[in-house]
Amino acid sequence: MFTRRGASRALAVTAGSILLGAVLTVPPAVAAPVPDSAASAATAGHRHPRVLDIISTETDMHAPATASPGPTTFRSMTTHEGSGWVGLARENPDGSATFLGGVVIHPGKPGLFSQTLQQGEYVLFDYLYTQGGAEPRQQRLTVRGPASGTSLKPTATVTSTEVAGAGPRFLVTGTLRAGQPFRFTNELPGQYNEAVLFPLNEGTSRAELRAFFEATDEGESPEPPFDTSAGLGCLPLSSGQTSVVQVPLQRGPHVVVTWVRDGEGRLLAARGQFEIVDVQ
């Protein structure tokens, strides 16, 4: 089964160069036609012009080519387990790229993410097609026109930050609620990061999780204390960026995880960046 764990190991190696390579060189394009099977979802997007649909299938990605500035919500859905983790990025004047989030989703479990767009060029791209020699899937997004729109309203905030004397940590404020939006903010200096939530069995301890992440970081293949294929959450944000996401979380204990590695190649989770939370 395709797992978040395996994909993120590759992402940790490739993410820093994704947009500086094939993705940022993708030419402007006309949005691909939406398949008939997705017509109802696309129509819903037209009824709400500030909600833009991204539809992934086994063979293609259908995404908007244009948008207007301001707070914008992207609704992402997939019919294929091996596709559909679509992220947003912006090309900077110096040729670098800023990661602006996206959602980790699965078939039958769509998600939304909000981002405030500015005039200029962006790229929507599928993280699952940035590794293993896969042909990249991406769509250039041109933003122009008058600003308008509103963002999703979160019930909680998950912050990725550096805690003095402890290292990288997730801090959670507010209340994570099943099916409701939450804000993810990355405050780690010079480090992109993600926040993905996995259902956790009652009684799983922080010590068990730490041991698993440390062993994984050492190249071992320990039995995971949670289902690594069941994650839902926010794709990487560059340092200083924020996004609001809404994914179909269920009530109960979860663990907030990042599979991203730091500049020295170590899993941030092995350094203690994971957090047990209760989704209400």
PDB file of C-alpha atoms in Angstrom:
ATOM      1  CA  MET A   1       0.000   0.000   0.000  1.00  0.00           C
ATOM      2  CA  PHE A   2       1.207   3.480  -0.769  1.00  0.00           C
ATOM      3  CA  THR A   3       2.070   5.220   2.488  1.00  0.00           C
ATOM      4  CA  ARG A   4       2.710   8.743   3.605  1.00  0.00           C
ATOM      5  CA  ARG A   5       5.881   7.527   5.284  1.00  0.00           C
ATOM      6  CA  GLY A   6       7.457   6.255   2.080  1.00  0.00           C
ATOM      7  CA  ALA A   7       6.450   9.232  -0.002  1.00  0.00           C
ATOM      8  CA  SER A   8       7.742  11.711   2.529  1.00  0.00           C
ATOM      9  CA  ARG A   9      11.151  10.096   2.707  1.00  0.00           C
ATOM     10  CA  ALA A  10      11.556  10.869  -0.982  1.00  0.00           C
ATOM     11  CA  LEU A  11       9.982  14.287  -0.555  1.00  0.00           C
ATOM     12  CA  ALA A  12      12.522  15.180   2.099  1.00  0.00           C
ATOM     13  CA  VAL A  13      15.269  14.612  -0.458  1.00  0.00           C
ATOM     14  CA  THR A  14      13.632  16.202  -3.479  1.00  0.00           C
ATOM     15  CA  ALA A  15      11.433  19.026  -2.185  1.00  0.00           C
ATOM     16  CA  GLY A  16      14.160  21.629  -2.080  1.00  0.00           C
ATOM     17  CA  SER A  17      14.745  21.319  -5.810  1.00  0.00           C
ATOM     18  CA  ILE A  18      11.268  20.446  -7.112  1.00  0.00           C
ATOM     19  CA  LEU A  19      10.236  23.934  -8.048  1.00  0.00           C
ATOM     20  CA  LEU A  20      13.628  25.096  -9.196  1.00  0.00           C
ATOM     21  CA  GLY A  21      13.567  22.327 -11.802  1.00  0.00           C
ATOM     22  CA  ALA A  22      10.710  21.005 -13.866  1.00  0.00           C
ATOM     23  CA  VAL A  23       7.854  22.613 -11.980  1.00  0.00           C
ATOM     24  CA  LEU A  24       8.952  26.225 -12.325  1.00  0.00           C
ATOM     25  CA  THR A  25       9.735  25.704 -15.987  1.00  0.00           C
ATOM     26  CA  VAL A  26       6.262  24.490 -16.872  1.00  0.00           C
ATOM     27  CA  PRO A  27       4.869  26.833 -19.550  1.00  0.00           C
ATOM     28  CA  PRO A  28       1.582  28.721 -19.126  1.00  0.00           C
ATOM     29  CA  ALA A  29      -1.284  26.418 -20.032  1.00  0.00           C
ATOM     30  CA  VAL A  30      -4.997  26.313 -20.532  1.00  0.00           C
ATOM     31  CA  ALA A  31      -6.736  24.364 -17.771  1.00  0.00           C
ATOM     32  CA  ALA A  32      -7.373  20.772 -18.789  1.00  0.00           C
ATOM     33  CA  PRO A  33     -10.991  19.803 -19.456  1.00  0.00           C
ATOM     34  CA  VAL A  34     -12.761  18.360 -16.446  1.00  0.00           C
ATOM     35  CA  PRO A  35     -13.943  14.765 -16.929  1.00  0.00           C
ATOM     36  CA  ASP A  36     -17.693  14.150 -16.965  1.00  0.00           C
ATOM     37  CA  SER A  37     -17.472  12.128 -13.761  1.00  0.00           C
ATOM     38  CA  ALA A  38     -16.298  15.252 -11.939  1.00  0.00           C
ATOM     39  CA  ALA A  39     -18.796  17.649 -13.488  1.00  0.00           C
ATOM     40  CA  SER A  40     -20.798  18.156 -10.307  1.00  0.00           C
ATOM     41  CA  ALA A  41     -17.688  19.092  -8.328  1.00  0.00           C
ATOM     42  CA  ALA A  42     -16.531  21.523 -10.996  1.00  0.00           C
ATOM     43  CA  THR A  43     -19.972  23.093 -11.187  1.00  0.00           C
ATOM     44  CA  ALA A  44     -19.883  23.638  -7.439  1.00  0.00           C
ATOM     45  CA  GLY A  45     -16.604  25.501  -7.905  1.00  0.00           C
ATOM     46  CA  HIS A  46     -18.208  27.809 -10.453  1.00  0.00           C
ATOM     47  CA  ARG A  47     -21.069  28.591  -8.087  1.00  0.00           C
ATOM     48  CA  HIS A  48     -18.481  29.721  -5.528  1.00  0.00           C
ATOM     49  CA  PRO A  49     -15.791  31.583  -7.529  1.00  0.00           C
ATOM     50  CA  ARG A  50     -13.419  31.812  -4.551  1.00  0.00           C
ATOM     51  CA  VAL A  51     -13.353  28.002  -4.302  1.00  0.00           C
ATOM     52  CA  LEU A  52     -11.137  26.459  -6.990  1.00  0.00           C
ATOM     53  CA  ASP A  53     -11.345  22.724  -7.685  1.00  0.00           C
ATOM     54  CA  ILE A  54      -8.371  20.413  -8.127  1.00  0.00           C
ATOM     55  CA  ILE A  55      -9.359  16.953  -9.358  1.00  0.00           C
ATOM     56  CA  SER A  56      -6.793  14.149  -9.561  1.00  0.00           C
ATOM     57  CA  THR A  57      -7.262  10.797 -11.256  1.00  0.00           C
ATOM     58  CA  GLU A  58      -4.966   7.888 -12.012  1.00  0.00           C
ATOM     59  CA  THR A  59      -3.936   9.489 -15.295  1.00  0.00           C
ATOM     60  CA  ASP A  60      -4.284  13.252 -14.920  1.00  0.00           C
ATOM     61  CA  MET A  61      -4.682  16.342 -12.759  1.00  0.00           C
ATOM     62  CA  HIS A  62      -7.337  18.958 -13.537  1.00  0.00           C
ATOM     63  CA  ALA A  63      -6.618  22.330 -11.951  1.00  0.00           C
ATOM     64  CA  PRO A  64      -7.357  26.009 -12.612  1.00  0.00           C
ATOM     65  CA  ALA A  65      -5.051  28.059 -14.822  1.00  0.00           C
ATOM     66  CA  THR A  66      -6.160  31.491 -13.556  1.00  0.00           C
ATOM     67  CA  ALA A  67      -7.394  33.075 -10.328  1.00  0.00           C
ATOM     68  CA  SER A  68      -7.913  36.517  -8.839  1.00  0.00           C
ATOM     69  CA  PRO A  69      -5.890  37.841  -5.883  1.00  0.00           C
ATOM     70  CA  GLY A  70      -7.026  37.602  -2.291  1.00  0.00           C
ATOM     71  CA  PRO A  71      -7.989  34.803   0.095  1.00  0.00           C
ATOM     72  CA  THR A  72      -8.670  31.705  -2.010  1.00  0.00           C
ATOM     73  CA  THR A  73      -9.787  28.212  -1.053  1.00  0.00           C
ATOM     74  CA  PHE A  74      -8.700  25.223  -3.109  1.00  0.00           C
ATOM     75  CA  ARG A  75     -10.849  22.079  -2.936  1.00  0.00           C
ATOM     76  CA  SER A  76      -8.727  19.022  -3.700  1.00  0.00           C
ATOM     77  CA  MET A  77     -10.060  15.537  -4.417  1.00  0.00           C
ATOM     78  CA  THR A  78      -8.656  12.344  -5.905  1.00  0.00           C
ATOM     79  CA  THR A  79     -10.000   9.087  -7.303  1.00  0.00           C
ATOM     80  CA  HIS A  80      -6.623   7.306  -7.094  1.00  0.00           C
ATOM     81  CA  GLU A  81      -4.592   6.465  -3.991  1.00  0.00           C
ATOM     82  CA  GLY A  82      -1.303   7.166  -5.758  1.00  0.00           C
ATOM     83  CA  SER A  83      -2.123  10.741  -6.736  1.00  0.00           C
ATOM     84  CA  GLY A  84      -3.747  13.890  -5.465  1.00  0.00           C
ATOM     85  CA  TRP A  85      -1.391  15.423  -2.888  1.00  0.00           C
ATOM     86  CA  VAL A  86      -1.425  18.729  -4.734  1.00  0.00           C
ATOM     87  CA  GLY A  87       0.671  21.555  -3.338  1.00  0.00           C
ATOM     88  CA  LEU A  88       0.902  25.240  -4.169  1.00  0.00           C
ATOM     89  CA  ALA A  89       4.116  27.183  -4.674  1.00  0.00           C
ATOM     90  CA  ARG A  90       5.160  30.668  -5.772  1.00  0.00           C
ATOM     91  CA  GLU A  91       8.229  31.587  -7.775  1.00  0.00           C
ATOM     92  CA  ASN A  92      10.256  34.386  -6.173  1.00  0.00           C
ATOM     93  CA  PRO A  93      12.123  37.136  -8.054  1.00  0.00           C
ATOM     94  CA  ASP A  94      15.477  35.532  -7.201  1.00  0.00           C
ATOM     95  CA  GLY A  95      14.426  32.240  -8.785  1.00  0.00           C
ATOM     96  CA  SER A  96      13.785  30.453  -5.506  1.00  0.00           C
ATOM     97  CA  ALA A  97      10.386  29.066  -4.551  1.00  0.00           C
ATOM     98  CA  THR A  98       8.035  29.443  -1.599  1.00  0.00           C
ATOM     99  CA  PHE A  99       5.983  26.416  -0.553  1.00  0.00           C
ATOM    100  CA  LEU A 100       2.410  27.432   0.303  1.00  0.00           C
ATOM    101  CA  GLY A 101       0.840  24.200   1.501  1.00  0.00           C
ATOM    102  CA  GLY A 102      -1.821  21.905   0.086  1.00  0.00           C
ATOM    103  CA  VAL A 103      -3.573  18.872   1.545  1.00  0.00           C
ATOM    104  CA  VAL A 104      -2.774  15.207   2.115  1.00  0.00           C
ATOM    105  CA  ILE A 105      -5.936  13.392   1.024  1.00  0.00           C
ATOM    106  CA  HIS A 106      -7.226   9.994  -0.122  1.00  0.00           C
ATOM    107  CA  PRO A 107     -10.010   8.736  -2.411  1.00  0.00           C
ATOM    108  CA  GLY A 108     -13.351   9.558  -0.830  1.00  0.00           C
ATOM    109  CA  LYS A 109     -11.636  11.910   1.638  1.00  0.00           C
ATOM    110  CA  PRO A 110     -11.269  15.293  -0.093  1.00  0.00           C
ATOM    111  CA  GLY A 111      -9.753  18.339   1.556  1.00  0.00           C
ATOM    112  CA  LEU A 112      -9.597  22.108   1.317  1.00  0.00           C
ATOM    113  CA  PHE A 113      -6.836  24.614   1.922  1.00  0.00           C
ATOM    114  CA  SER A 114      -6.874  28.408   1.926  1.00  0.00           C
ATOM    115  CA  GLN A 115      -4.083  30.734   0.881  1.00  0.00           C
ATOM    116  CA  THR A 116      -3.968  34.469   0.203  1.00  0.00           C
ATOM    117  CA  LEU A 117      -2.883  34.900  -3.422  1.00  0.00           C
ATOM    118  CA  GLN A 118      -1.008  37.898  -4.796  1.00  0.00           C
ATOM    119  CA  GLN A 119      -0.621  39.063  -8.379  1.00  0.00           C
ATOM    120  CA  GLY A 120       1.843  36.826 -10.184  1.00  0.00           C
ATOM    121  CA  GLU A 121       2.682  33.267 -11.136  1.00  0.00           C
ATOM    122  CA  TYR A 122       2.144  30.157  -9.039  1.00  0.00           C
ATOM    123  CA  VAL A 123       2.362  26.418  -9.642  1.00  0.00           C
ATOM    124  CA  LEU A 124      -0.001  23.673  -8.481  1.00  0.00           C
ATOM    125  CA  PHE A 125       1.829  20.334  -8.471  1.00  0.00           C
ATOM    126  CA  ASP A 126       1.365  16.790  -7.210  1.00  0.00           C
ATOM    127  CA  TYR A 127       4.007  15.824  -4.666  1.00  0.00           C
ATOM    128  CA  LEU A 128       3.480  12.147  -5.460  1.00  0.00           C
ATOM    129  CA  TYR A 129       4.832  12.792  -8.960  1.00  0.00           C
ATOM    130  CA  THR A 130       8.080  14.471  -7.903  1.00  0.00           C
ATOM    131  CA  GLN A 131       9.970  11.261  -7.172  1.00  0.00           C
ATOM    132  CA  GLY A 132      11.040   7.959  -8.628  1.00  0.00           C
ATOM    133  CA  GLY A 133      11.407   9.308 -12.163  1.00  0.00           C
ATOM    134  CA  ALA A 134       7.676   9.971 -12.477  1.00  0.00           C
ATOM    135  CA  GLU A 135       6.502  12.449 -15.090  1.00  0.00           C
ATOM    136  CA  PRO A 136       5.690  15.633 -13.107  1.00  0.00           C
ATOM    137  CA  ARG A 137       2.070  16.699 -12.815  1.00  0.00           C
ATOM    138  CA  GLN A 138       1.655  20.429 -12.552  1.00  0.00           C
ATOM    139  CA  GLN A 139      -0.432  23.392 -13.644  1.00  0.00           C
ATOM    140  CA  ARG A 140       0.773  26.980 -13.771  1.00  0.00           C
ATOM    141  CA  LEU A 141      -1.648  29.331 -12.018  1.00  0.00           C
ATOM    142  CA  THR A 142      -1.707  32.980 -13.127  1.00  0.00           C
ATOM    143  CA  VAL A 143      -3.160  35.374 -10.564  1.00  0.00           C
ATOM    144  CA  ARG A 144      -4.434  38.749 -11.756  1.00  0.00           C
ATOM    145  CA  GLY A 145      -7.347  41.153 -11.373  1.00  0.00           C
ATOM    146  CA  PRO A 146      -9.034  42.817  -8.369  1.00  0.00           C
ATOM    147  CA  ALA A 147      -8.626  41.263  -4.921  1.00  0.00           C
ATOM    148  CA  SER A 148     -11.556  39.664  -3.092  1.00  0.00           C
ATOM    149  CA  GLY A 149     -12.535  36.581  -1.123  1.00  0.00           C
ATOM    150  CA  THR A 150     -12.545  35.138   2.371  1.00  0.00           C
ATOM    151  CA  SER A 151     -10.621  32.311   4.021  1.00  0.00           C
ATOM    152  CA  LEU A 152     -11.670  29.225   5.946  1.00  0.00           C
ATOM    153  CA  LYS A 153     -12.249  29.880   9.664  1.00  0.00           C
ATOM    154  CA  PRO A 154     -10.095  27.615  11.860  1.00  0.00           C
ATOM    155  CA  THR A 155     -11.001  26.220  15.285  1.00  0.00           C
ATOM    156  CA  ALA A 156      -7.355  25.525  16.207  1.00  0.00           C
ATOM    157  CA  THR A 157      -3.807  26.454  15.260  1.00  0.00           C
ATOM    158  CA  VAL A 158      -0.896  24.052  14.874  1.00  0.00           C
ATOM    159  CA  THR A 159       2.433  25.867  14.971  1.00  0.00           C
ATOM    160  CA  SER A 160       5.772  24.395  13.948  1.00  0.00           C
ATOM    161  CA  THR A 161       8.372  26.191  16.026  1.00  0.00           C
ATOM    162  CA  GLU A 162      11.757  25.895  17.734  1.00  0.00           C
ATOM    163  CA  VAL A 163      11.491  25.540  21.510  1.00  0.00           C
ATOM    164  CA  ALA A 164      14.571  26.635  23.457  1.00  0.00           C
ATOM    165  CA  GLY A 165      16.290  23.680  25.073  1.00  0.00           C
ATOM    166  CA  ALA A 166      14.012  21.149  23.367  1.00  0.00           C
ATOM    167  CA  GLY A 167      14.263  21.585  19.605  1.00  0.00           C
ATOM    168  CA  PRO A 168      11.552  21.608  16.903  1.00  0.00           C
ATOM    169  CA  ARG A 169       8.058  21.088  18.268  1.00  0.00           C
ATOM    170  CA  PHE A 170       4.379  21.342  17.321  1.00  0.00           C
ATOM    171  CA  LEU A 171       2.353  23.642  19.549  1.00  0.00           C
ATOM    172  CA  VAL A 172      -1.432  23.309  19.392  1.00  0.00           C
ATOM    173  CA  THR A 173      -3.804  26.043  20.546  1.00  0.00           C
ATOM    174  CA  GLY A 174      -7.585  26.054  20.339  1.00  0.00           C
ATOM    175  CA  THR A 175      -9.602  22.882  19.755  1.00  0.00           C
ATOM    176  CA  LEU A 176      -9.129  20.498  16.852  1.00  0.00           C
ATOM    177  CA  ARG A 177     -12.616  19.450  15.770  1.00  0.00           C
ATOM    178  CA  ALA A 178     -13.640  16.609  13.473  1.00  0.00           C
ATOM    179  CA  GLY A 179     -14.151  17.849   9.923  1.00  0.00           C
ATOM    180  CA  GLN A 180     -13.411  21.486  10.829  1.00  0.00           C
ATOM    181  CA  PRO A 181     -10.597  23.741   9.541  1.00  0.00           C
ATOM    182  CA  PHE A 182      -7.346  24.270  11.427  1.00  0.00           C
ATOM    183  CA  ARG A 183      -4.504  26.698  10.789  1.00  0.00           C
ATOM    184  CA  PHE A 184      -0.945  25.484  10.259  1.00  0.00           C
ATOM    185  CA  THR A 185       1.894  27.968  10.700  1.00  0.00           C
ATOM    186  CA  ASN A 186       5.553  27.161  10.115  1.00  0.00           C
ATOM    187  CA  GLU A 187       7.875  29.278  12.239  1.00  0.00           C
ATOM    188  CA  LEU A 188      10.993  27.089  11.929  1.00  0.00           C
ATOM    189  CA  PRO A 189      13.804  29.356  10.639  1.00  0.00           C
ATOM    190  CA  GLY A 190      14.966  28.355   7.149  1.00  0.00           C
ATOM    191  CA  GLN A 191      13.106  25.030   7.228  1.00  0.00           C
ATOM    192  CA  TYR A 192      10.022  23.976   5.267  1.00  0.00           C
ATOM    193  CA  ASN A 193       7.658  21.716   7.187  1.00  0.00           C
ATOM    194  CA  GLU A 194       4.339  19.863   7.115  1.00  0.00           C
ATOM    195  CA  ALA A 195       1.684  18.806   9.629  1.00  0.00           C
ATOM    196  CA  VAL A 196      -0.093  15.490   8.987  1.00  0.00           C
ATOM    197  CA  LEU A 197      -2.474  13.879  11.491  1.00  0.00           C
ATOM    198  CA  PHE A 198      -2.740  10.116  11.951  1.00  0.00           C
ATOM    199  CA  PRO A 199      -5.340   8.270  14.073  1.00  0.00           C
ATOM    200  CA  LEU A 200      -3.702   6.862  17.181  1.00  0.00           C
ATOM    201  CA  ASN A 201      -4.699   3.902  19.342  1.00  0.00           C
ATOM    202  CA  GLU A 202      -5.719   4.776  22.880  1.00  0.00           C
ATOM    203  CA  GLY A 203      -2.803   4.463  25.269  1.00  0.00           C
ATOM    204  CA  THR A 204       0.010   4.912  22.735  1.00  0.00           C
ATOM    205  CA  SER A 205       2.729   6.788  24.583  1.00  0.00           C
ATOM    206  CA  ARG A 206       5.071   9.534  23.513  1.00  0.00           C
ATOM    207  CA  ALA A 207       7.980   7.236  24.381  1.00  0.00           C
ATOM    208  CA  GLU A 208       6.708   4.586  21.935  1.00  0.00           C
ATOM    209  CA  LEU A 209       6.378   7.185  19.192  1.00  0.00           C
ATOM    210  CA  ARG A 210       9.815   8.654  19.870  1.00  0.00           C
ATOM    211  CA  ALA A 211      11.408   5.193  19.704  1.00  0.00           C
ATOM    212  CA  PHE A 212       9.685   4.522  16.374  1.00  0.00           C
ATOM    213  CA  PHE A 213      10.827   7.798  14.821  1.00  0.00           C
ATOM    214  CA  GLU A 214      14.389   7.397  16.092  1.00  0.00           C
ATOM    215  CA  ALA A 215      14.632   3.857  14.697  1.00  0.00           C
ATOM    216  CA  THR A 216      13.185   5.009  11.374  1.00  0.00           C
ATOM    217  CA  ASP A 217      15.709   7.834  11.275  1.00  0.00           C
ATOM    218  CA  GLU A 218      18.500   5.275  11.687  1.00  0.00           C
ATOM    219  CA  GLY A 219      17.307   3.408   8.596  1.00  0.00           C
ATOM    220  CA  GLU A 220      15.523   0.616  10.440  1.00  0.00           C
ATOM    221  CA  SER A 221      12.014  -0.605   9.598  1.00  0.00           C
ATOM    222  CA  PRO A 222      10.243  -0.873  12.948  1.00  0.00           C
ATOM    223  CA  GLU A 223       6.570  -1.761  13.288  1.00  0.00           C
ATOM    224  CA  PRO A 224       4.773   1.604  13.308  1.00  0.00           C
ATOM    225  CA  PRO A 225       2.541   2.385  16.311  1.00  0.00           C
ATOM    226  CA  PHE A 226      -0.060   3.913  13.963  1.00  0.00           C
ATOM    227  CA  ASP A 227      -1.342   3.383  10.418  1.00  0.00           C
ATOM    228  CA  THR A 228       1.144   5.337   8.291  1.00  0.00           C
ATOM    229  CA  SER A 229      -1.200   5.173   5.270  1.00  0.00           C
ATOM    230  CA  ALA A 230      -4.068   6.990   7.023  1.00  0.00           C
ATOM    231  CA  GLY A 231      -2.653  10.513   7.328  1.00  0.00           C
ATOM    232  CA  LEU A 232      -4.591  13.690   6.546  1.00  0.00           C
ATOM    233  CA  GLY A 233      -3.246  17.197   6.827  1.00  0.00           C
ATOM    234  CA  CYS A 234      -1.163  20.025   5.414  1.00  0.00           C
ATOM    235  CA  LEU A 235       1.612  19.676   2.841  1.00  0.00           C
ATOM    236  CA  PRO A 236       4.864  21.610   3.372  1.00  0.00           C
ATOM    237  CA  LEU A 237       5.000  25.325   4.020  1.00  0.00           C
ATOM    238  CA  SER A 238       8.145  27.385   3.708  1.00  0.00           C
ATOM    239  CA  SER A 239       9.397  29.138   6.814  1.00  0.00           C
ATOM    240  CA  GLY A 240       7.134  32.024   7.823  1.00  0.00           C
ATOM    241  CA  GLN A 241       4.109  30.761   5.880  1.00  0.00           C
ATOM    242  CA  THR A 242       0.577  29.933   7.059  1.00  0.00           C
ATOM    243  CA  SER A 243      -2.321  27.991   5.548  1.00  0.00           C
ATOM    244  CA  VAL A 244      -5.765  26.958   6.763  1.00  0.00           C
ATOM    245  CA  VAL A 245      -6.739  23.385   5.891  1.00  0.00           C
ATOM    246  CA  GLN A 246      -9.870  21.298   6.272  1.00  0.00           C
ATOM    247  CA  VAL A 247      -9.660  17.506   6.038  1.00  0.00           C
ATOM    248  CA  PRO A 248     -12.108  14.796   7.205  1.00  0.00           C
ATOM    249  CA  LEU A 249     -10.548  14.043  10.591  1.00  0.00           C
ATOM    250  CA  GLN A 250     -12.508  11.759  12.895  1.00  0.00           C
ATOM    251  CA  ARG A 251     -12.948  12.188  16.625  1.00  0.00           C
ATOM    252  CA  GLY A 252     -10.362  10.580  18.868  1.00  0.00           C
ATOM    253  CA  PRO A 253      -6.625  10.605  19.604  1.00  0.00           C
ATOM    254  CA  HIS A 254      -4.253  11.521  16.783  1.00  0.00           C
ATOM    255  CA  VAL A 255      -0.583  12.237  16.411  1.00  0.00           C
ATOM    256  CA  VAL A 256       0.618  15.286  14.466  1.00  0.00           C
ATOM    257  CA  VAL A 257       3.615  14.153  12.426  1.00  0.00           C
ATOM    258  CA  THR A 258       6.181  15.558  10.022  1.00  0.00           C
ATOM    259  CA  TRP A 259       8.244  13.240   7.831  1.00  0.00           C
ATOM    260  CA  VAL A 260      10.474  16.105   6.701  1.00  0.00           C
ATOM    261  CA  ARG A 261      14.202  16.025   7.422  1.00  0.00           C
ATOM    262  CA  ASP A 262      16.321  18.923   8.613  1.00  0.00           C
ATOM    263  CA  GLY A 263      19.363  20.380   6.860  1.00  0.00           C
ATOM    264  CA  GLU A 264      21.570  17.648   8.294  1.00  0.00           C
ATOM    265  CA  GLY A 265      19.302  14.895   6.984  1.00  0.00           C
ATOM    266  CA  ARG A 266      17.704  13.956  10.288  1.00  0.00           C
ATOM    267  CA  LEU A 267      13.964  13.401  10.672  1.00  0.00           C
ATOM    268  CA  LEU A 268      12.446  16.303  12.570  1.00  0.00           C
ATOM    269  CA  ALA A 269      10.170  13.752  14.256  1.00  0.00           C
ATOM    270  CA  ALA A 270      13.241  11.911  15.588  1.00  0.00           C
ATOM    271  CA  ARG A 271      14.243  15.176  17.228  1.00  0.00           C
ATOM    272  CA  GLY A 272      10.898  15.235  19.011  1.00  0.00           C
ATOM    273  CA  GLN A 273       8.671  17.104  16.575  1.00  0.00           C
ATOM    274  CA  PHE A 274       5.411  15.211  16.927  1.00  0.00           C
ATOM    275  CA  GLU A 275       2.433  15.839  19.178  1.00  0.00           C
ATOM    276  CA  ILE A 276      -0.386  13.690  20.553  1.00  0.00           C
ATOM    277  CA  VAL A 277      -3.707  15.529  20.266  1.00  0.00           C
ATOM    278  CA  ASP A 278      -7.387  14.812  20.796  1.00  0.00           C
ATOM    279  CA  VAL A 279      -9.735  15.613  17.938  1.00  0.00           C
ATOM    280  CA  GLN A 280     -13.166  16.457  19.323  1.00  0.00           C
TER     281      GLN A 280
END
